mmCIF file of C-alpha atoms in Angstrom:
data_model
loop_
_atom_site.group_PDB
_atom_site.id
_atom_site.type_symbol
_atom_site.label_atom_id
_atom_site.label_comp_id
_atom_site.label_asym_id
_atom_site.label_seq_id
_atom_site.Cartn_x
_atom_site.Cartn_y
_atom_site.Cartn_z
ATOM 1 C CA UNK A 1 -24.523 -13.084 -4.300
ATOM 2 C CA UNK A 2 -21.276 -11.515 -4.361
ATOM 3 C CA UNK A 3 -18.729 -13.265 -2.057
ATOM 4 C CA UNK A 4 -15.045 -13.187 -0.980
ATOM 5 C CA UNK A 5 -14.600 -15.627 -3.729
ATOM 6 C CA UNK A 6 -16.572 -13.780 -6.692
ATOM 7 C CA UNK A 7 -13.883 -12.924 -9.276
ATOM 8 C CA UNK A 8 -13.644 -8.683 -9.690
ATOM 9 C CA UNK A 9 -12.443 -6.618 -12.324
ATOM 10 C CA UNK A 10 -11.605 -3.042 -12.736
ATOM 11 C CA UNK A 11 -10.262 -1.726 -15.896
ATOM 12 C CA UNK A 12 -7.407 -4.160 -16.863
ATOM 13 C CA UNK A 13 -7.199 -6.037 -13.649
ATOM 14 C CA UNK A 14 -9.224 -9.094 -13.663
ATOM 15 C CA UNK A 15 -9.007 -11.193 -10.359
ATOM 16 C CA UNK A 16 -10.339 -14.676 -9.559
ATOM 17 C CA UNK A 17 -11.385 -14.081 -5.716
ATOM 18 C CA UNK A 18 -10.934 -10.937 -3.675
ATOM 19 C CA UNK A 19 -8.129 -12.059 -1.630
ATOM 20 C CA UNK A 20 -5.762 -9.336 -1.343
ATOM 21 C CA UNK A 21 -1.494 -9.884 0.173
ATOM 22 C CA UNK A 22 -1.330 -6.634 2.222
ATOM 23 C CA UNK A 23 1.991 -5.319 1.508
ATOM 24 C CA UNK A 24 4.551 -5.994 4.498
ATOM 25 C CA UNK A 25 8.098 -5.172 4.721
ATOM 26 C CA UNK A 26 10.182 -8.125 4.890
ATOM 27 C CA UNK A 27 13.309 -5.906 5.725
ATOM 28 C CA UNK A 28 15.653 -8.492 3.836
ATOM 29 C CA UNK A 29 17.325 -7.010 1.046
ATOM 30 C CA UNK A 30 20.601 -8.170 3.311
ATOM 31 C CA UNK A 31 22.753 -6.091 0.545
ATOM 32 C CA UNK A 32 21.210 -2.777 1.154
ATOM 33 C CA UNK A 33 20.615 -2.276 -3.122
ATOM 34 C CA UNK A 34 16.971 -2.569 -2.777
ATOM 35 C CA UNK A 35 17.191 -5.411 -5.147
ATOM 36 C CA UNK A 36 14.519 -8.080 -4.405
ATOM 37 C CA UNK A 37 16.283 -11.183 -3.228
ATOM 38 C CA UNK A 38 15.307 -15.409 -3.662
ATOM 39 C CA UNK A 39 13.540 -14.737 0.034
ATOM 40 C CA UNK A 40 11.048 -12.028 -1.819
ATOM 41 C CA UNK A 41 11.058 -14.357 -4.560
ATOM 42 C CA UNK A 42 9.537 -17.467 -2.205
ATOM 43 C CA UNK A 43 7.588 -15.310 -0.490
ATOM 44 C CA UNK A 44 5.119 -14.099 -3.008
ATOM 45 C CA UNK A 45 4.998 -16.406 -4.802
ATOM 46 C CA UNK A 46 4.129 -18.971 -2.393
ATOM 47 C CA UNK A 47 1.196 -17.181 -1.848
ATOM 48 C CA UNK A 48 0.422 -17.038 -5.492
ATOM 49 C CA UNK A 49 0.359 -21.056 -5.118
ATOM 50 C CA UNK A 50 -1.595 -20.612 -1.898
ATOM 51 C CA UNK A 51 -4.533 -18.870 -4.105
ATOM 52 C CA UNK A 52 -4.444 -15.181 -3.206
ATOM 53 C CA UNK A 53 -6.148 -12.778 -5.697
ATOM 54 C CA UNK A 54 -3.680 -10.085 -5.482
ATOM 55 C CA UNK A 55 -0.080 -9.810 -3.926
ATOM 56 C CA UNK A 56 0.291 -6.114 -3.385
ATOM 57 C CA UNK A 57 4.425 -6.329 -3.048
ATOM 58 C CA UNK A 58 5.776 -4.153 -0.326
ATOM 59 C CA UNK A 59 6.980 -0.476 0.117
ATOM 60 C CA UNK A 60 8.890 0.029 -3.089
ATOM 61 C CA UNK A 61 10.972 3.317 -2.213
ATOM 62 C CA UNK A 62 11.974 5.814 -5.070
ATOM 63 C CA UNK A 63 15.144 6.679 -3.279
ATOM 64 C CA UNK A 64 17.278 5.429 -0.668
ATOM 65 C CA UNK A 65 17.175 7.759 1.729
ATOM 66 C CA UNK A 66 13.601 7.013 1.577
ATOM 67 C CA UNK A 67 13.655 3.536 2.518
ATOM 68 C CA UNK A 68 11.953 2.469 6.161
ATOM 69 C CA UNK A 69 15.582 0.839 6.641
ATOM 70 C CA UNK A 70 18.259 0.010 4.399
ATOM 71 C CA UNK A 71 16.777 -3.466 3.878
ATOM 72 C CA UNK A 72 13.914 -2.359 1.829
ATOM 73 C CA UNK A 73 13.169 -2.762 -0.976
ATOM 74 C CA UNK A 74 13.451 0.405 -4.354
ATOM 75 C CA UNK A 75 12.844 1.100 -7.854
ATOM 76 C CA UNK A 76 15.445 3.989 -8.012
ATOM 77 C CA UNK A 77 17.658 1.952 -10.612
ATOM 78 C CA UNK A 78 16.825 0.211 -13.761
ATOM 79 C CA UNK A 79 18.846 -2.681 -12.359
ATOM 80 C CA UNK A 80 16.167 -3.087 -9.560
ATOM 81 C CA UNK A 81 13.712 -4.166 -12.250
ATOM 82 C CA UNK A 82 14.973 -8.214 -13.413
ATOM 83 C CA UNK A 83 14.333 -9.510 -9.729
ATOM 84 C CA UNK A 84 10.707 -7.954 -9.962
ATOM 85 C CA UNK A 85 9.683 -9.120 -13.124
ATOM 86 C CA UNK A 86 10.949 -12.572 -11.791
ATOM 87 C CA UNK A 87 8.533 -12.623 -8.921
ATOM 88 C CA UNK A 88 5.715 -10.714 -11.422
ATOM 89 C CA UNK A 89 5.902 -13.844 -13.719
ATOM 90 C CA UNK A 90 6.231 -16.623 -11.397
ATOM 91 C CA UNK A 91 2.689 -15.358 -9.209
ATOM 92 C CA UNK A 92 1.048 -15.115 -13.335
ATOM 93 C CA UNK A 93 1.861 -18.533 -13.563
ATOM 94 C CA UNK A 94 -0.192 -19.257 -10.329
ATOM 95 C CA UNK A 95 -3.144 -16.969 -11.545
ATOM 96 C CA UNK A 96 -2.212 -14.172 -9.178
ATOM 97 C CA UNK A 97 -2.233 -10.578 -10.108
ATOM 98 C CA UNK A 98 0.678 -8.735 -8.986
ATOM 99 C CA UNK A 99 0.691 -4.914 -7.354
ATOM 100 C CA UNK A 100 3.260 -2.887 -5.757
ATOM 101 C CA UNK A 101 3.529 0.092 -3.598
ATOM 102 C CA UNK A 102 5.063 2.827 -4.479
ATOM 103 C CA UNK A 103 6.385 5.389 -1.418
ATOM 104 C CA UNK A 104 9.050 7.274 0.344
ATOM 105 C CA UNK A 105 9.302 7.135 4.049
ATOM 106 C CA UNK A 106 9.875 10.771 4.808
ATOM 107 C CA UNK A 107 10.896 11.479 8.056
ATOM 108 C CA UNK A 108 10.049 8.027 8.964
ATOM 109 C CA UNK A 109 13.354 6.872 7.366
ATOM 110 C CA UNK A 110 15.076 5.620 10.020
ATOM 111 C CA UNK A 111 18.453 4.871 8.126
ATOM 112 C CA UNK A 112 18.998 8.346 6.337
ATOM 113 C CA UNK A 113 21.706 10.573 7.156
ATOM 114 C CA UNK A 114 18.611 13.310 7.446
ATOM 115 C CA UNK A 115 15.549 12.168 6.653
ATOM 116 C CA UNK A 116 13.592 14.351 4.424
ATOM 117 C CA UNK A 117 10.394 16.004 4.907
ATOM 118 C CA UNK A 118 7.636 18.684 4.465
ATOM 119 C CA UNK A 119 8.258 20.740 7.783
ATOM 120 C CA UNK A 120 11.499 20.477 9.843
ATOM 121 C CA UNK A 121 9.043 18.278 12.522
ATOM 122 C CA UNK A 122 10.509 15.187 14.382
ATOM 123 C CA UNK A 123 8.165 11.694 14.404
ATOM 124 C CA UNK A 124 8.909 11.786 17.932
ATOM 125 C CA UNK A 125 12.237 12.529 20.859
ATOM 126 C CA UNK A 126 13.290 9.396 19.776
ATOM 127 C CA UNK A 127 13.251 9.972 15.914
ATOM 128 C CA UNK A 128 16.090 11.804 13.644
ATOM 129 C CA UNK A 129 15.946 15.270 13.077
ATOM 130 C CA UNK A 130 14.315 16.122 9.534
ATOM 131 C CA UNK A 131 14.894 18.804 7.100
ATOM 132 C CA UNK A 132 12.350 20.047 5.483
ATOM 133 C CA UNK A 133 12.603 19.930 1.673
ATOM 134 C CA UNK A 134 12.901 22.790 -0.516
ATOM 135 C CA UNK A 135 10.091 23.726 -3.401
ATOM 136 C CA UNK A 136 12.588 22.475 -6.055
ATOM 137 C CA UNK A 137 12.927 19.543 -4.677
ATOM 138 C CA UNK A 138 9.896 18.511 -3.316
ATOM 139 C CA UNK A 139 8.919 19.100 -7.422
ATOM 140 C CA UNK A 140 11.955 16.814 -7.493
ATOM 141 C CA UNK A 141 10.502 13.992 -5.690
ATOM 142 C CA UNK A 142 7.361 14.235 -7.801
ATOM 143 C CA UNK A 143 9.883 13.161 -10.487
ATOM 144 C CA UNK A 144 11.485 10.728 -8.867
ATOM 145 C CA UNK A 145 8.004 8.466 -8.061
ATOM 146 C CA UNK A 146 7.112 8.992 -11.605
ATOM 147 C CA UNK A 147 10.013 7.167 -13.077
ATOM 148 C CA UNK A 148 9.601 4.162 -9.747
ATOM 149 C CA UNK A 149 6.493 3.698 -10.984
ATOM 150 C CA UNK A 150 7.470 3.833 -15.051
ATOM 151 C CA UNK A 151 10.078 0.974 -13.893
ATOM 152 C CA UNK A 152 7.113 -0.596 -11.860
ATOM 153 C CA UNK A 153 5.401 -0.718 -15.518
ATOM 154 C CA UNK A 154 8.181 -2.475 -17.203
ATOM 155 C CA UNK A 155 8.240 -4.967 -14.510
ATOM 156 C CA UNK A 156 5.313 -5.996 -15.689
ATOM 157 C CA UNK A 157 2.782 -4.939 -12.395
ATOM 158 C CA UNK A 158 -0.740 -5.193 -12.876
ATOM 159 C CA UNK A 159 -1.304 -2.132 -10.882
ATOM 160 C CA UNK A 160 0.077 0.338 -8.852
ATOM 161 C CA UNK A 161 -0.169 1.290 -5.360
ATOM 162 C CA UNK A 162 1.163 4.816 -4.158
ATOM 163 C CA UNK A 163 1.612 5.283 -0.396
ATOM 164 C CA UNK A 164 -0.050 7.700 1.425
ATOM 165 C CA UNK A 165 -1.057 6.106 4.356
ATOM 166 C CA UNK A 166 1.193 5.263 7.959
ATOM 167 C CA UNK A 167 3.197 8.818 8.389
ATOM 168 C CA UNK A 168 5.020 8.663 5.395
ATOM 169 C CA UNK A 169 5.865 11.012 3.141
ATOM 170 C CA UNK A 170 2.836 11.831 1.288
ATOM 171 C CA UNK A 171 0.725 11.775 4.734
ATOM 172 C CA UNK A 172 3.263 14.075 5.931
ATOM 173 C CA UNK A 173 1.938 16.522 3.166
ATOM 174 C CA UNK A 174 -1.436 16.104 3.956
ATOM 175 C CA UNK A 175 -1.560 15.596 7.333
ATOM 176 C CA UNK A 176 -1.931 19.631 8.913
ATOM 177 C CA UNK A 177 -0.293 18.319 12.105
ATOM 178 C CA UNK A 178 3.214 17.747 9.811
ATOM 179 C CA UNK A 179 2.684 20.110 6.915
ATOM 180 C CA UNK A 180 3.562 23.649 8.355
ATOM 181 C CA UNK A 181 4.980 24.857 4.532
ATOM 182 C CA UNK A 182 4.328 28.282 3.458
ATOM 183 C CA UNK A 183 4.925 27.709 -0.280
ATOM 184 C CA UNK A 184 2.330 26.034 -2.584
ATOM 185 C CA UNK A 185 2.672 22.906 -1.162
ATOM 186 C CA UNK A 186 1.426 24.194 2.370
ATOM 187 C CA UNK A 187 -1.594 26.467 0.931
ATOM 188 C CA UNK A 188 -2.651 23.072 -1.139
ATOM 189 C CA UNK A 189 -1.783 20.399 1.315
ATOM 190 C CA UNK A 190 -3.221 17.540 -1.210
ATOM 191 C CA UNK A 191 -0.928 19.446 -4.140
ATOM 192 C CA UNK A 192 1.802 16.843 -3.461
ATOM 193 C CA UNK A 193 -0.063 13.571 -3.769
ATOM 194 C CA UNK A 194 -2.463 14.793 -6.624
ATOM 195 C CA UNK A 195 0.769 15.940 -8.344
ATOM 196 C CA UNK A 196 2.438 12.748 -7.765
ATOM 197 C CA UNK A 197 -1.070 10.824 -8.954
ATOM 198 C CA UNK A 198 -1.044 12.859 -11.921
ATOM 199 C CA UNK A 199 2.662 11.504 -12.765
ATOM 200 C CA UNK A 200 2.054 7.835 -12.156
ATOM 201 C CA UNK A 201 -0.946 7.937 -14.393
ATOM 202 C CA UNK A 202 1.629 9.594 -17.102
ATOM 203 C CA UNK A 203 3.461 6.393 -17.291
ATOM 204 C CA UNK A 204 0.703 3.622 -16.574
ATOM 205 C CA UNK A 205 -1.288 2.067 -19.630
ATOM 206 C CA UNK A 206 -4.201 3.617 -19.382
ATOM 207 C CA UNK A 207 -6.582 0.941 -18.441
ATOM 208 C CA UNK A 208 -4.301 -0.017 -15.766
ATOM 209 C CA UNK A 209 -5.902 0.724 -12.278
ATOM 210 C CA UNK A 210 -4.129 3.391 -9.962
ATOM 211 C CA UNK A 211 -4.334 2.560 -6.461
ATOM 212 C CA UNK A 212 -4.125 4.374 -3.659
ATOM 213 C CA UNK A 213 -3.269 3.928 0.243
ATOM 214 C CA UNK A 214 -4.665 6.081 3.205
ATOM 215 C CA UNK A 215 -4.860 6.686 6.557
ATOM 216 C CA UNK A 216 -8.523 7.216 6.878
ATOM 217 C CA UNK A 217 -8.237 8.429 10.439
ATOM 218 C CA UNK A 218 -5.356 9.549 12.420
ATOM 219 C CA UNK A 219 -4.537 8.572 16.174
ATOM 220 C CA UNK A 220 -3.085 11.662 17.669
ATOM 221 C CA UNK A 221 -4.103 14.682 19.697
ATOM 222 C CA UNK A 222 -5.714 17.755 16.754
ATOM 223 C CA UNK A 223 -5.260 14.902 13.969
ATOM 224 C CA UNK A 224 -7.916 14.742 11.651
ATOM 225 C CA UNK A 225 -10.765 11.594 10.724
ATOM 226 C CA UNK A 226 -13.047 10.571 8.580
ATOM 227 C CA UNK A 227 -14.549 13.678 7.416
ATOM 228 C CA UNK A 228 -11.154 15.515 6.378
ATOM 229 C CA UNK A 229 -9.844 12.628 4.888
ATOM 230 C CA UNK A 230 -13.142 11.780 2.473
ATOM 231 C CA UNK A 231 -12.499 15.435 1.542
ATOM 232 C CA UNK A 232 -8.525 14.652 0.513
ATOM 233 C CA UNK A 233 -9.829 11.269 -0.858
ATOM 234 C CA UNK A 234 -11.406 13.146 -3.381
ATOM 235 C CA UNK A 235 -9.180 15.524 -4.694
ATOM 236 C CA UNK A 236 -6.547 12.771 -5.161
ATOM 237 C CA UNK A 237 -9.456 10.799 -7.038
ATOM 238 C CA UNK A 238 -10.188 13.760 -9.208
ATOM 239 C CA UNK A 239 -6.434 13.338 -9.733
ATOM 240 C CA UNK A 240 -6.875 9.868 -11.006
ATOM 241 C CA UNK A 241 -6.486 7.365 -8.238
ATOM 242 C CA UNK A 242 -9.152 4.180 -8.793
ATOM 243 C CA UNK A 243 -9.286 2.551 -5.806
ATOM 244 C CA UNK A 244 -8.267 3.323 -2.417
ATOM 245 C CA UNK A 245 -6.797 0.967 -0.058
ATOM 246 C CA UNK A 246 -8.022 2.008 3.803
ATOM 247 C CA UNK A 247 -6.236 2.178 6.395
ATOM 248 C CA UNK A 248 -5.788 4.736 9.612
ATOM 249 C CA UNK A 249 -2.412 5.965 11.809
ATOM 250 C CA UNK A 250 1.168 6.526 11.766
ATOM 251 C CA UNK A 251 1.159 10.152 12.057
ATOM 252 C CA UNK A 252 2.828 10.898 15.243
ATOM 253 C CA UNK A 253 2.813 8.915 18.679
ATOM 254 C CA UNK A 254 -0.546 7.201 19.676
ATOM 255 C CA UNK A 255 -1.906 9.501 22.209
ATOM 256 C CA UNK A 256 -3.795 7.028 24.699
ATOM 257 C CA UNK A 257 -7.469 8.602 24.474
ATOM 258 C CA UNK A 258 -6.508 7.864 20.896
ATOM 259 C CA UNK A 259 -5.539 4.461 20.604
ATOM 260 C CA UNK A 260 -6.454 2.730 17.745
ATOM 261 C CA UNK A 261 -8.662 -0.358 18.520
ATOM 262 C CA UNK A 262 -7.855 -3.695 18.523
ATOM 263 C CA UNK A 263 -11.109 -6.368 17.897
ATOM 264 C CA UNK A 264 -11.582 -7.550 14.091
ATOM 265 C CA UNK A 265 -12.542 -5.715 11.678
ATOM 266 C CA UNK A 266 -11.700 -2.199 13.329
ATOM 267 C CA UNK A 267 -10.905 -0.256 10.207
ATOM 268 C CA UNK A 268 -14.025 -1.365 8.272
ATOM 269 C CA UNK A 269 -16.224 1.311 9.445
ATOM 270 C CA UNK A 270 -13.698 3.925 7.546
ATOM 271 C CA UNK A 271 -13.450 1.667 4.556
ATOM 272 C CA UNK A 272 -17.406 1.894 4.150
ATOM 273 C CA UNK A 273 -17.120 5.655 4.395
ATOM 274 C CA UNK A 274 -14.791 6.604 2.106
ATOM 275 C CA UNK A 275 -16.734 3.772 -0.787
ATOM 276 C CA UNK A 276 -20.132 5.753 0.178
ATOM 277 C CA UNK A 277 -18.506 9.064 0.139
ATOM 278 C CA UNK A 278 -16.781 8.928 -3.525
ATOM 279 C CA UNK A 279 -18.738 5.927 -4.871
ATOM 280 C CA UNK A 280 -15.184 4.225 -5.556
ATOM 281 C CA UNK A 281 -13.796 0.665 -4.812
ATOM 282 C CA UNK A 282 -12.358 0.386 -1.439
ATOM 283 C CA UNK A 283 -9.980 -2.422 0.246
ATOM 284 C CA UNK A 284 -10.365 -2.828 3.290
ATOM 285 C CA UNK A 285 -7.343 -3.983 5.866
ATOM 286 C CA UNK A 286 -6.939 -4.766 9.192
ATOM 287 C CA UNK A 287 -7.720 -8.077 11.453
ATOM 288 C CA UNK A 288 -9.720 -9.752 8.933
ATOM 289 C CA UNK A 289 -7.870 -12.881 9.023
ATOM 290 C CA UNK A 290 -11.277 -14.988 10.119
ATOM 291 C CA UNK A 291 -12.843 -16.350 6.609
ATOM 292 C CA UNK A 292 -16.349 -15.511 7.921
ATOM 293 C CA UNK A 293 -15.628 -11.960 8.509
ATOM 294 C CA UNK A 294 -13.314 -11.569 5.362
ATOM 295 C CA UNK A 295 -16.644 -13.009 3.298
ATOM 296 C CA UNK A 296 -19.513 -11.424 5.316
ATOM 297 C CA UNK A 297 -17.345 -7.440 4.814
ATOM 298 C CA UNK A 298 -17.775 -8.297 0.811
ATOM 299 C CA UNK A 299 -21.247 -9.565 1.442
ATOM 300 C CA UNK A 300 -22.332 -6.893 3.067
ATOM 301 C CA UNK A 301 -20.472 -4.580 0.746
ATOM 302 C CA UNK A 302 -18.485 -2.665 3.318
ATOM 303 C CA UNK A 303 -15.851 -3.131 0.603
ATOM 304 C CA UNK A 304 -14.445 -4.732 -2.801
ATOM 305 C CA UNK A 305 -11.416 -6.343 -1.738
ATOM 306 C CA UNK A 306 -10.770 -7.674 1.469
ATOM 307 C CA UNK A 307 -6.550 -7.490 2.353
ATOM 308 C CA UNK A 308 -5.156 -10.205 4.710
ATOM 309 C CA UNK A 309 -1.896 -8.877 6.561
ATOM 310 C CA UNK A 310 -1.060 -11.242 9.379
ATOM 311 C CA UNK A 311 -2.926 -14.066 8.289
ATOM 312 C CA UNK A 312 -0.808 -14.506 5.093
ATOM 313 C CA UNK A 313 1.891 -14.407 6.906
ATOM 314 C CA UNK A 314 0.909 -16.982 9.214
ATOM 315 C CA UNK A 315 -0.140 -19.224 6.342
ATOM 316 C CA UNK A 316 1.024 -18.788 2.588
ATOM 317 C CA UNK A 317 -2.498 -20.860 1.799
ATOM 318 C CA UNK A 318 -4.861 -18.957 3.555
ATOM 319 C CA UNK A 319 -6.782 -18.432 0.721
ATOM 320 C CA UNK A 320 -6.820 -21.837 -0.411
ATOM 321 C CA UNK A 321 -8.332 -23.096 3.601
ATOM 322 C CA UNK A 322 -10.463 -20.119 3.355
ATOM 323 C CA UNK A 323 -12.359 -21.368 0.330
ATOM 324 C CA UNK A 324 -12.622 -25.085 2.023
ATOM 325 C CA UNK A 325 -13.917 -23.444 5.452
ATOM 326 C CA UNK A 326 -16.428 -20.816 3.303
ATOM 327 C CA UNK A 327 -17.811 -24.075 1.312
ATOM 328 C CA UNK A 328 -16.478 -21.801 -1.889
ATOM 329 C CA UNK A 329 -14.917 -23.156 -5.025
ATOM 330 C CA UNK A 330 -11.297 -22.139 -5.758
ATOM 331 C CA UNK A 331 -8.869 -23.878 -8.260
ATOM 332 C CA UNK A 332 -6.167 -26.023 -5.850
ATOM 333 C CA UNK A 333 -3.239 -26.477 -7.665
ATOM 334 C CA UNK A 334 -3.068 -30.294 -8.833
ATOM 335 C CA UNK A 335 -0.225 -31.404 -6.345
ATOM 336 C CA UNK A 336 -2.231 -30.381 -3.148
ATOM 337 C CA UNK A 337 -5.648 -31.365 -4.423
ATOM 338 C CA UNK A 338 -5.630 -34.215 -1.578
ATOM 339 C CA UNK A 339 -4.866 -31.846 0.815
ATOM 340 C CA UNK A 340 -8.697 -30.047 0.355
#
């Protein structure tokens, strides 16, 4: 029986459980260079010692003007790379496997001058002013994610996770409520991702997995669901992407007949749709912090990989008590073997 701690492979990534780090911004690059600092460094690789699977590291942006805020993290500069490949090598040590995600924040980026993005169209009255980008240099920013995520390789990642998901830039593209483009990027509202897909995979070994993060479902008045996106889902895996991360919203304000819900487990549902509908590994994210739950959604193969957001933040050795609570053997690092 396959169970939240059943090792998994796919391609080159080989994990010992199915405990996945969600990635969260920490907002603490405190000298705006998008350099990871000594708190990234403790962070993930605390949980490494705490037993997680796989530490997806947090939106990675391939510009700065594409950063969330001027604390986040980037892979824009070769000089971004050392404090990576620390944090890379330390979670090894710990039998982790290390991903990051790869994105651009669009007109989400709350620090730019003027944010960037597919159709002049404001997040909300509260929310910069965008431009929207020209053909040249939306071809541009195609570019500029390949060579994050060639950096991302020589870091020494074990995969790669581009962005989609959460309003960002890429969701901007395919969402039809933000993409109002009349060149080839607004006939082909998936041409931006699959083009971007198509790049990373340029520059990735090629038994290294691609994945990918959505927004399964979107919370807003005329925003699409589960249908539309299993139809996007699969041109960007015909593109190349591997396995699909699942999550829904950040396109626009929450409209209240809309609101996303809150019990466990709420995003499962789309995570079993899109795995049925393309026949591809799916993680699945959201409120899953309860050990039972986490187990019985890879028991009842609602998905491959279950991602803890909250829960690992709480606790960097949630995967460690989840094992002792599940009855499930796990390897407890020597020093803390009293402990379980």
């Amino acid at each position: 029986m396959t169970d939240l701690f059943s090792p998994y492979s796919f391609k080159s990534l080989e994990l010992k459980n199915r405990v996945v780090m969600a990635p969260m911004c920490q907002y603490s690059v405190d000298q705006k260079d998008g350099i990871a600092t000594d708190w990234h460094y403790m962070h993930y690789v605390s949980r490494a010692v705490g037993g997680t699977g796989l530490i997806i590291i947090e939106m990675t942006d391939v510009e700065p003007d594409g950063r969330i805020s001027d604390y986040d993290l980037g892979l824009w500069s070769d000089e971004q790379i050392p404090a990576l490949k620390r944090i890379v090598d330390a979670c090894h040590s710990y039998g982790a496997k290390v991903g990051i995600q790869i994105a651009h924040a669009g007109r989400k980026a709350e620090d730019a001058e003027v944010p960037v993005a597919p159709s002049a169209i404001a997040f909300d009255e509260n929310s910069k002013q965008p431009r929207a980008l020209t053909t040249d240099e939306v071809k541009g920013m195609v570019e500029k994610f390949r060579s994050a995520v060639a950096r991302a390789v020589k870091a020494g990642f074990d995969t790669i996770e581009i962005h989609g998901a959460h309003g960002y830039l890429i969701h901007q593209f395919h969402s039809p409520l933000t993409n109002k483009r009349e060149d080839e990027y607004g006939q082909d509202l998936t041409l931006f991702g699959r083009e971007i897909i198509q790049a990373a995979k340029a520059e990735m070994p090629e038994d290294m997995p691609l994945m990918m993060r959505i927004s399964a479902k979107e919370y807003v008045e005329g925003g699409y669901g589960i249908n539309e996106s299993s139809e996007f889902a699969k041109a960007y895996q015909e593109a190349g992407v591997d396995v699909f991360d699942i999550s829904s919203g950040g396109e626009g304000p929450i409209a209240a007949w809309g609101r996303p819900g809150t019990h466990a487990a709420y995003q499962v549902p789309l995570a079993k749709a899109i795995k049925e509908a393309l026949d591809v590994p799916v993680i699945a994210v959201g409120r899953l912090d309860d050990p039972k739950l986490a187990n019985a959604v890879i028991g009842n193969e609602e998905a491959d990989l279950v991602a803890v957001g909250r829960g690992l933040l709480r606790n960097p050795y949630w995967a460690l008590e989840a094992a002792s609570a599940l009855r499930k053997t796990t390897e407890v690092p020597k020093q803390y073997t009293t402990g379980f």
